[in-house]
Short mmCIF file of C-alpha atoms in Angstrom, two decimals:
data_model
loop_
_atom_site.label_atom_id
_atom_site.label_comp_id
_atom_site.label_asym_id
_atom_site.label_seq_id
_atom_site.Cartn_x
_atom_site.Cartn_y
_atom_site.Cartn_z
CA UNK A 29 0.00 0.00 0.00
CA UNK A 30 1.37 3.42 -0.99
CA UNK A 31 1.79 5.85 1.93
CA UNK A 32 2.22 9.62 1.61
CA UNK A 33 3.19 11.72 4.63
CA UNK A 34 2.27 15.42 4.78
CA UNK A 35 2.04 17.92 7.67
CA UNK A 36 -1.13 19.47 9.04
CA UNK A 37 -2.18 23.02 8.12
CA UNK A 38 -0.31 22.85 4.82
CA UNK A 39 -1.61 24.42 1.61
CA UNK A 40 -0.71 22.57 -1.59
CA UNK A 41 1.49 20.24 0.44
CA UNK A 42 2.15 17.88 -2.41
CA UNK A 43 1.21 17.10 -6.00
CA UNK A 44 -0.53 13.73 -6.16
CA UNK A 45 -0.74 11.39 -9.10
CA UNK A 46 -4.12 10.96 -10.78
CA UNK A 47 -4.45 7.54 -9.16
CA UNK A 48 -3.71 8.91 -5.67
CA UNK A 49 -6.11 11.83 -6.10
CA UNK A 50 -8.83 9.43 -7.25
CA UNK A 51 -8.23 7.21 -4.20
CA UNK A 52 -8.87 10.20 -1.90
CA UNK A 53 -12.21 11.09 -3.51
CA UNK A 54 -14.21 9.66 -0.54
CA UNK A 55 -12.76 12.32 1.78
CA UNK A 56 -11.41 15.13 -0.40
CA UNK A 57 -13.34 18.43 -0.30
CA UNK A 58 -16.04 16.86 1.88
CA UNK A 59 -17.07 17.93 5.36
CA UNK A 60 -16.01 15.63 8.15
CA UNK A 61 -19.66 15.15 9.07
CA UNK A 62 -20.54 13.83 5.62
CA UNK A 63 -17.40 11.67 5.52
CA UNK A 64 -18.37 10.05 8.82
CA UNK A 65 -21.92 9.45 7.65
CA UNK A 66 -20.69 7.71 4.50
CA UNK A 67 -17.73 5.86 6.06
CA UNK A 68 -18.26 4.23 9.48
CA UNK A 69 -14.70 2.92 9.31
CA UNK A 70 -13.26 6.31 10.27
CA UNK A 71 -12.86 7.67 13.80
CA UNK A 72 -12.45 11.40 14.54
CA UNK A 73 -11.48 12.86 17.91
CA UNK A 74 -13.13 14.85 19.34
CA UNK A 75 -16.40 13.95 17.63
CA UNK A 76 -18.55 17.04 18.34
CA UNK A 77 -18.07 18.37 14.76
CA UNK A 78 -18.17 22.06 15.54
CA UNK A 79 -21.20 22.14 17.82
CA UNK A 80 -18.98 23.58 20.54
CA UNK A 81 -16.10 26.02 20.32
CA UNK A 82 -13.42 23.56 21.43
CA UNK A 83 -14.34 21.05 18.76
CA UNK A 84 -13.98 21.20 14.99
CA UNK A 85 -14.45 24.71 13.65
CA UNK A 86 -14.91 25.84 10.06
CA UNK A 87 -11.20 25.51 9.33
CA UNK A 88 -11.36 21.86 10.35
CA UNK A 89 -14.49 21.03 8.36
CA UNK A 90 -12.52 18.71 6.12
CA UNK A 91 -9.63 16.28 6.50
CA UNK A 92 -8.00 16.98 3.16
CA UNK A 93 -8.76 19.22 0.23
CA UNK A 94 -7.75 18.85 -3.40
CA UNK A 95 -7.17 21.71 -5.81
CA UNK A 96 -6.57 19.82 -8.98
CA UNK A 97 -4.09 17.21 -7.75
CA UNK A 98 -2.58 19.42 -5.03
CA UNK A 99 -3.51 18.34 -1.51
CA UNK A 100 -4.06 20.71 1.44
CA UNK A 101 -4.67 19.89 5.12
CA UNK A 102 -6.17 21.46 8.26
CA UNK A 103 -5.72 20.74 11.98
CA UNK A 104 -6.49 17.04 11.55
CA UNK A 105 -3.64 14.60 12.28
CA UNK A 106 -3.60 10.82 11.85
CA UNK A 107 -4.12 8.08 9.28
CA UNK A 108 -6.71 7.55 6.57
CA UNK A 109 -6.72 4.54 4.23
CA UNK A 110 -8.78 4.78 1.06
CA UNK A 111 -8.90 2.35 -1.85
CA UNK A 112 -5.43 0.92 -1.34
CA UNK A 113 -3.86 4.32 -0.55
CA UNK A 114 -2.72 5.53 2.88
CA UNK A 115 -2.60 9.21 3.79
CA UNK A 116 -0.57 10.02 6.89
CA UNK A 117 -1.02 13.56 8.24
CA UNK A 118 1.61 14.44 10.84
CA UNK A 119 1.95 17.43 13.14
CA UNK A 120 3.69 20.33 11.44
CA UNK A 121 5.84 20.63 14.57
CA UNK A 122 7.15 17.09 13.96
CA UNK A 123 7.57 17.20 10.19
CA UNK A 124 10.78 17.56 8.22
CA UNK A 125 11.36 17.92 4.49
CA UNK A 126 14.31 16.11 2.95
CA UNK A 127 16.44 17.23 0.00
CA UNK A 128 13.92 15.80 -2.43
CA UNK A 129 11.05 17.74 -0.84
CA UNK A 130 9.53 14.63 0.75
CA UNK A 131 8.03 15.03 4.23
CA UNK A 132 9.02 12.71 7.06
CA UNK A 133 8.10 12.73 10.75
CA UNK A 134 9.17 11.05 13.98
CA UNK A 135 5.82 12.03 15.59
CA UNK A 136 7.45 12.62 18.98
CA UNK A 137 5.63 15.86 19.82
CA UNK A 138 2.26 14.48 18.73
CA UNK A 139 2.77 11.25 20.66
CA UNK A 140 3.98 13.11 23.74
CA UNK A 141 0.85 15.29 23.79
CA UNK A 142 -1.32 12.21 23.34
CA UNK A 143 0.46 10.35 26.14
CA UNK A 144 -0.08 13.27 28.53
CA UNK A 145 -3.77 13.63 27.66
CA UNK A 146 -4.40 9.87 27.94
CA UNK A 147 -2.16 9.52 31.03
CA UNK A 148 -0.16 6.73 29.39
CA UNK A 149 3.62 6.58 29.50
CA UNK A 150 4.09 5.78 25.83
CA UNK A 151 7.83 6.37 25.83
CA UNK A 152 8.45 3.37 28.08
CA UNK A 153 6.53 1.04 25.76
CA UNK A 154 9.04 0.97 22.92
CA UNK A 155 6.36 2.27 20.56
CA UNK A 156 8.78 3.95 18.19
CA UNK A 157 10.56 0.69 17.46
CA UNK A 158 7.52 -0.36 15.46
CA UNK A 159 6.77 3.12 14.19
CA UNK A 160 3.59 5.10 14.57
CA UNK A 161 0.61 3.34 13.01
CA UNK A 162 -3.16 3.58 12.96
CA UNK A 163 -3.56 0.38 14.99
CA UNK A 164 -1.24 1.72 17.70
CA UNK A 165 -3.24 4.95 17.90
CA UNK A 166 -6.45 2.95 18.25
CA UNK A 167 -4.94 0.77 20.97
CA UNK A 168 -3.81 3.86 22.88
CA UNK A 169 -7.44 4.96 23.20
CA UNK A 170 -8.62 1.60 24.50
CA UNK A 171 -7.69 1.90 28.23
CA UNK A 172 -9.47 5.21 28.83
CA UNK A 173 -12.50 4.11 26.82
CA UNK A 174 -12.71 0.78 28.67
CA UNK A 175 -12.40 2.46 32.08
CA UNK A 176 -15.08 5.00 31.22
CA UNK A 177 -17.47 2.25 30.13
CA UNK A 178 -16.87 -0.03 33.12
CA UNK A 179 -17.41 2.93 35.44
CA UNK A 180 -21.08 2.45 34.48
CA UNK A 181 -20.88 -1.24 35.35
CA UNK A 182 -20.37 -4.36 33.23
CA UNK A 183 -22.77 -4.19 30.30
CA UNK A 184 -25.79 -6.44 30.61
CA UNK A 185 -28.85 -6.99 28.49
CA UNK A 186 -31.87 -9.25 28.34
CA UNK A 187 -31.34 -12.49 26.46
CA UNK A 188 -33.55 -15.46 25.77
CA UNK A 189 -32.47 -18.83 27.15
CA UNK A 190 -34.05 -22.12 26.07
CA UNK A 191 -34.34 -25.09 28.45
CA UNK A 192 -35.76 -28.58 28.37
CA UNK A 193 -35.99 -30.03 31.88
CA UNK A 194 -38.38 -30.60 34.77
CA UNK A 195 -37.69 -27.26 36.52
CA UNK A 196 -40.12 -25.04 34.61
CA UNK A 197 -39.55 -21.34 35.38
CA UNK A 198 -40.51 -19.56 32.19
CA UNK A 199 -42.80 -19.59 29.17
CA UNK A 200 -43.52 -23.04 27.72
CA UNK A 201 -42.27 -23.33 24.15
CA UNK A 202 -44.99 -25.53 22.69
CA UNK A 203 -43.42 -26.27 19.24
CA UNK A 204 -40.11 -27.32 20.82
CA UNK A 205 -41.89 -29.24 23.54
CA UNK A 206 -43.84 -31.29 20.96
CA UNK A 207 -40.68 -31.87 18.89
CA UNK A 208 -38.54 -32.97 21.82
CA UNK A 209 -40.85 -34.43 24.45
CA UNK A 210 -43.55 -36.41 22.62
CA UNK A 211 -44.11 -39.07 23.77
CA UNK A 212 -43.88 -37.33 27.14
CA UNK A 213 -40.66 -38.13 29.00
CA UNK A 214 -41.07 -35.82 32.00
CA UNK A 215 -39.22 -32.81 30.57
CA UNK A 216 -40.85 -29.59 29.41
CA UNK A 217 -39.38 -27.18 26.86
CA UNK A 218 -39.54 -23.55 27.98
CA UNK A 219 -37.80 -20.19 27.53
CA UNK A 220 -36.75 -17.43 29.92
CA UNK A 221 -35.54 -13.84 29.51
CA UNK A 222 -32.84 -12.86 31.95
CA UNK A 223 -30.13 -10.27 32.21
CA UNK A 224 -26.81 -11.61 30.97
CA UNK A 225 -23.31 -10.16 31.18
CA UNK A 226 -22.18 -12.47 28.39
CA UNK A 227 -23.63 -10.72 25.35
CA UNK A 228 -22.57 -9.34 21.98
CA UNK A 229 -21.14 -6.15 23.51
CA UNK A 230 -18.97 -7.76 26.17
CA UNK A 231 -17.96 -10.47 23.70
CA UNK A 232 -16.81 -7.75 21.28
CA UNK A 233 -14.69 -6.20 24.03
CA UNK A 234 -13.27 -9.63 24.90
CA UNK A 235 -12.34 -10.32 21.29
CA UNK A 236 -10.61 -6.92 21.14
CA UNK A 237 -8.63 -7.72 24.29
CA UNK A 238 -7.56 -11.10 22.95
CA UNK A 239 -6.62 -9.65 19.57
CA UNK A 240 -4.63 -6.77 21.08
CA UNK A 241 -2.81 -9.14 23.40
CA UNK A 242 -1.27 -10.89 20.40
CA UNK A 243 0.71 -7.73 19.58
CA UNK A 244 3.69 -6.52 21.68
CA UNK A 245 2.37 -2.97 21.97
CA UNK A 246 -1.19 -4.16 22.55
CA UNK A 247 0.00 -6.47 25.29
CA UNK A 248 1.69 -3.52 27.01
CA UNK A 249 -1.52 -1.48 26.72
CA UNK A 250 -3.63 -4.29 28.21
CA UNK A 251 -1.28 -4.40 31.22
CA UNK A 252 -2.48 -0.90 32.11
CA UNK A 253 -6.04 -2.12 32.63
CA UNK A 254 -5.53 -5.53 34.24
CA UNK A 255 -8.49 -5.19 36.61
CA UNK A 256 -10.83 -4.08 33.84
CA UNK A 257 -9.64 -6.88 31.55
CA UNK A 258 -10.25 -9.40 34.34
CA UNK A 259 -13.85 -8.17 34.71
CA UNK A 260 -14.53 -8.60 31.00
CA UNK A 261 -12.98 -12.08 30.94
CA UNK A 262 -15.06 -13.11 33.94
CA UNK A 263 -18.21 -11.83 32.22
CA UNK A 264 -17.57 -13.75 28.97
CA UNK A 265 -17.14 -17.46 29.78
CA UNK A 266 -18.57 -18.40 26.36
CA UNK A 267 -15.77 -16.66 24.46
CA UNK A 268 -14.55 -18.54 21.38
CA UNK A 269 -12.02 -17.09 18.97
CA UNK A 270 -13.74 -18.81 16.06
CA UNK A 271 -16.87 -16.69 16.70
CA UNK A 272 -15.12 -13.34 16.09
CA UNK A 273 -16.74 -12.60 12.75
CA UNK A 274 -20.18 -13.49 14.12
CA UNK A 275 -19.66 -11.20 17.11
CA UNK A 276 -18.50 -8.35 14.87
CA UNK A 277 -21.55 -8.69 12.63
CA UNK A 278 -23.86 -8.53 15.65
CA UNK A 279 -22.29 -5.21 16.62
CA UNK A 280 -22.51 -3.45 13.25
CA UNK A 281 -25.85 -1.91 14.24
CA UNK A 282 -25.56 -0.10 17.63
CA UNK A 283 -28.11 -1.22 20.22
CA UNK A 284 -26.58 0.17 23.42
CA UNK A 285 -28.99 0.79 26.29
CA UNK A 286 -29.08 4.53 27.19
CA UNK A 287 -27.94 3.74 30.73
CA UNK A 288 -24.66 2.38 29.35
CA UNK A 289 -23.95 5.44 27.20
CA UNK A 290 -20.14 5.12 27.43
CA UNK A 291 -20.25 1.72 25.76
CA UNK A 292 -21.20 3.21 22.39
CA UNK A 293 -17.78 4.84 21.95
CA UNK A 294 -16.08 1.68 23.20
CA UNK A 295 -18.08 -0.43 20.77
CA UNK A 296 -17.00 1.77 17.84
CA UNK A 297 -13.38 1.66 18.96
CA UNK A 298 -13.41 -2.14 19.29
CA UNK A 299 -14.83 -2.49 15.79
CA UNK A 300 -12.08 -0.26 14.44
CA UNK A 301 -9.35 -2.23 16.19
CA UNK A 302 -10.68 -5.54 14.93
CA UNK A 303 -11.01 -4.08 11.44
CA UNK A 304 -7.24 -4.12 11.18
CA UNK A 305 -7.20 -7.87 11.56
CA UNK A 306 -9.16 -8.33 8.35
CA UNK A 307 -9.67 -6.23 5.25
CA UNK A 308 -13.42 -6.73 5.36
CA UNK A 309 -16.19 -7.92 7.59
CA UNK A 310 -19.94 -7.88 7.60
CA UNK A 311 -22.02 -7.72 4.46
CA UNK A 312 -20.11 -4.91 2.75
CA UNK A 313 -16.44 -4.30 2.28
CA UNK A 314 -15.33 -1.13 4.08
CA UNK A 315 -13.45 1.09 1.62
CA UNK A 316 -12.16 3.52 4.24
CA UNK A 317 -10.64 3.16 7.68
CA UNK A 318 -8.45 5.20 9.92
CA UNK A 319 -8.24 7.56 12.85
CA UNK A 320 -7.63 11.31 12.97
CA UNK A 321 -7.30 13.79 15.82
CA UNK A 322 -7.96 17.50 15.95
CA UNK A 323 -4.43 18.66 16.81
CA UNK A 324 -5.68 22.05 18.07
CA UNK A 325 -7.95 20.25 20.55
CA UNK A 326 -5.06 17.96 21.54
CA UNK A 327 -2.76 20.96 22.15
CA UNK A 328 -5.37 22.59 24.38
CA UNK A 329 -5.98 19.40 26.38
CA UNK A 330 -2.22 18.88 26.70
CA UNK A 331 -1.80 22.38 28.12
CA UNK A 332 -4.59 21.59 30.57
CA UNK A 333 -2.50 18.75 32.03
CA UNK A 334 0.09 21.40 32.91
CA UNK A 335 -1.98 24.46 33.82
CA UNK A 336 -4.67 22.73 35.87
CA UNK A 337 -2.01 21.85 38.45
CA UNK A 338 -1.16 25.56 38.70
CA UNK A 339 -4.68 26.64 39.58
CA UNK A 340 -5.93 27.57 36.11
CA UNK A 341 -9.52 26.76 35.24
CA UNK A 342 -10.38 25.15 31.92
CA UNK A 343 -14.07 25.70 31.00
CA UNK A 344 -15.81 22.69 29.50
CA UNK A 345 -17.57 24.00 26.43
CA UNK A 346 -19.03 20.64 25.39
CA UNK A 347 -20.77 20.20 28.72
CA UNK A 348 -21.50 23.96 28.95
CA UNK A 349 -19.69 24.11 32.29
CA UNK A 350 -17.36 26.81 33.53
CA UNK A 351 -18.54 29.57 31.18
CA UNK A 352 -18.80 33.18 32.33
CA UNK A 353 -21.66 35.63 31.72
CA UNK A 354 -21.00 38.73 29.64
CA UNK A 355 -24.11 40.59 30.77
CA UNK A 356 -24.91 41.61 34.32
CA UNK A 357 -28.67 41.19 33.81
CA UNK A 358 -29.80 37.74 32.59
CA UNK A 359 -32.72 39.26 30.64
CA UNK A 360 -30.27 41.22 28.48
CA UNK A 361 -29.01 37.96 27.03
CA UNK A 362 -32.25 37.54 25.05
CA UNK A 363 -31.21 40.38 22.72
CA UNK A 364 -28.19 38.49 21.41
CA UNK A 365 -27.41 35.21 19.71
CA UNK A 366 -27.11 32.26 22.06
CA UNK A 367 -23.43 31.81 21.28
CA UNK A 368 -22.74 35.39 22.44
CA UNK A 369 -24.24 35.07 25.91
CA UNK A 370 -21.35 33.31 27.64
CA UNK A 371 -17.61 33.34 27.19
CA UNK A 372 -15.41 30.27 27.49
CA UNK A 373 -11.74 31.22 27.83
CA UNK A 374 -9.38 28.32 27.30
CA UNK A 375 -7.65 28.96 30.63
CA UNK A 376 -8.04 31.54 33.35
CA UNK A 377 -7.02 32.24 36.93
CA UNK A 378 -7.71 35.12 39.29
CA UNK A 379 -5.08 37.22 37.52
CA UNK A 380 -4.70 35.84 33.97
CA UNK A 381 -6.65 34.66 30.98
CA UNK A 382 -4.78 32.56 28.39
CA UNK A 383 -5.80 31.28 24.98
CA UNK A 384 -4.28 28.10 23.50
CA UNK A 385 -3.29 28.42 19.86
CA UNK A 386 -1.99 25.51 17.81
CA UNK A 387 -0.03 27.65 15.41
CA UNK A 388 3.46 29.17 15.45
CA UNK A 389 2.65 32.66 16.70
CA UNK A 390 6.35 33.37 17.14
CA UNK A 391 6.56 33.35 13.35
CA UNK A 392 3.13 34.37 12.07
CA UNK A 393 2.04 36.82 14.76
CA UNK A 394 -1.39 37.22 16.39
CA UNK A 395 -4.47 37.57 14.22
CA UNK A 396 -7.02 40.35 14.70
CA UNK A 397 -9.85 38.02 15.75
CA UNK A 398 -7.64 36.20 18.27
CA UNK A 399 -6.57 39.52 19.78
CA UNK A 400 -10.14 40.83 20.04
CA UNK A 401 -11.24 37.58 21.68
CA UNK A 402 -8.63 37.76 24.45
CA UNK A 403 -9.23 41.50 25.04
CA UNK A 404 -12.96 40.74 25.41
CA UNK A 405 -12.17 38.06 27.98
CA UNK A 406 -9.92 40.45 29.90
CA UNK A 407 -12.54 43.22 29.95
CA UNK A 408 -15.43 40.94 30.96
CA UNK A 409 -13.40 39.27 33.72
CA UNK A 410 -11.70 42.49 34.95
CA UNK A 411 -8.29 40.89 34.42
CA UNK A 412 -5.37 42.99 33.18
CA UNK A 413 -3.14 40.12 31.98
CA UNK A 414 -4.06 38.08 28.93
CA UNK A 415 -2.20 36.19 26.30
CA UNK A 416 -1.62 33.30 23.95
CA UNK A 417 0.28 30.06 24.49
CA UNK A 418 1.45 28.37 21.31
CA UNK A 419 4.09 25.86 20.23
CA UNK A 420 7.36 27.66 19.58
CA UNK A 421 9.27 26.71 16.46
CA UNK A 422 12.39 28.75 17.24
CA UNK A 423 15.26 27.23 19.21
CA UNK A 424 14.99 30.15 21.65
CA UNK A 425 11.41 31.52 21.39
CA UNK A 426 11.02 35.19 22.30
CA UNK A 427 8.14 36.08 24.63
CA UNK A 428 6.55 39.41 23.69
CA UNK A 429 4.54 41.80 25.85
CA UNK A 430 2.12 44.44 24.50
CA UNK A 431 0.46 47.21 26.53
CA UNK A 432 -3.20 48.00 25.81
CA UNK A 433 -4.77 51.47 25.68
CA UNK A 434 -8.09 52.36 27.31
CA UNK A 435 -8.50 50.39 30.52
CA UNK A 436 -4.92 49.22 30.16
CA UNK A 437 -3.51 45.77 30.74
CA UNK A 438 -1.01 43.61 28.91
CA UNK A 439 -1.28 40.97 26.20
CA UNK A 440 1.48 38.36 26.05
CA UNK A 441 2.59 36.18 23.17
CA UNK A 442 4.11 33.13 24.90
CA UNK A 443 5.60 30.42 22.66
CA UNK A 444 6.38 27.18 24.50
CA UNK A 445 9.65 25.85 23.16
CA UNK A 446 9.28 22.54 21.30
CA UNK A 447 12.51 20.48 21.19
CA UNK A 448 14.01 20.09 17.74
CA UNK A 449 16.47 17.57 16.37
CA UNK A 450 15.91 14.82 18.97
CA UNK A 451 15.67 11.42 17.30
CA UNK A 452 15.82 9.58 20.63
CA UNK A 453 12.35 9.52 22.26
CA UNK A 454 13.73 9.49 25.80
CA UNK A 455 15.95 12.50 25.14
CA UNK A 456 12.98 14.30 23.57
CA UNK A 457 10.84 13.60 26.63
CA UNK A 458 13.54 14.85 29.00
CA UNK A 459 13.96 18.02 26.98
CA UNK A 460 10.27 18.84 26.64
CA UNK A 461 9.84 18.45 30.41
CA UNK A 462 12.38 21.26 30.73
CA UNK A 463 10.36 23.27 28.21
CA UNK A 464 7.24 22.77 30.33
CA UNK A 465 9.06 24.02 33.41
CA UNK A 466 10.21 27.09 31.48
CA UNK A 467 6.60 27.86 30.50
CA UNK A 468 5.21 27.42 34.03
CA UNK A 469 8.00 29.47 35.55
CA UNK A 470 7.26 32.36 33.21
CA UNK A 471 3.50 32.21 33.81
CA UNK A 472 4.10 32.32 37.54
CA UNK A 473 6.42 35.27 37.09
CA UNK A 474 3.87 37.42 35.20
CA UNK A 475 1.07 36.63 37.67
CA UNK A 476 2.31 39.40 39.88
CA UNK A 477 3.75 41.78 37.31
#
């Protein structure tokens, strides 16, 4: 399978052949929402599709765009396989262009952010020895998804059980009784409906566990959720490897009970993981598969792992929690669009409001809309220190400070240094930890300036 690597947020990144451009037709120039509706074999994180401000905005409304045969990308990072062609979109802060103009990537920054957000120490799992792959990305999501689902309890559903004995405790099944017990031998055929933990959902999870455990990286991932794996194995005594295809087919149409809402995401993830064992399953061959992340969302969530420990609040737009009112009188809100009633800064404390930007502001500068947004936050919250935190692409990023007119205050442009030129994952991790300390030290310093 041909693989092409290109960075995110790149216009006319590469000229594709006619065959490659044709292979990308299922996703090119199409909104992510329509791509997902047409191709269930693709996973996108986060999946809110622009309904909330920390999800996929208009710039991220597509995965890839074609202008003729030139391909462009947005904030989406990951793998997409279409019609025998694999597109690998890497973080622009990881990508390098060789002498021939071909992009390569070691994915260390992307994987480090992902490891922090998922609370998994990827760098001790020897992931890079096998290279970054779609299946490894899917497996990385499994522990958190499994834990979230089991927090609601082991999935159970009503199932029908057929018996033929003397201990009648259900509805008599007359056709089976006549077929099996005439002439009468003392037994009665009957059926019951009882809750069962061994069902198509838990069997799907069990098959995923067993499949992942056959791979070195998957085995390491399963070791992080030993207790949860033990619960699933205990709940599925009827597990048989030979029944995998049957179990997969039973799960192609979601039927999750609303009480077990977290199992829907887990079910989708398990199907995607098992998809990589076979090229096709079910009635129709899946022409597309893969997994992509919104890198801007990942950058923001990564910063939250650092700033939350320093007392910064991170409003939850998707759950509409943590927002702040713009208007003093609630009735005044009715005169404005719903989206204008509350503000959701990325991060704020009693003295600062900071916006996370996944773009090299130390090179491109701050846009007008971004500036107006932060100034609005500062005014509404009566805070005189605001700013932007972005990945820094310079070896020694320069932090800039700008004084505002009117009510005054300062806006800061704060690039967090991203280590460059580290091929060794352990050395990269050690260096970026120093970069994190540099960022936190500076933020603490300007709290009281």
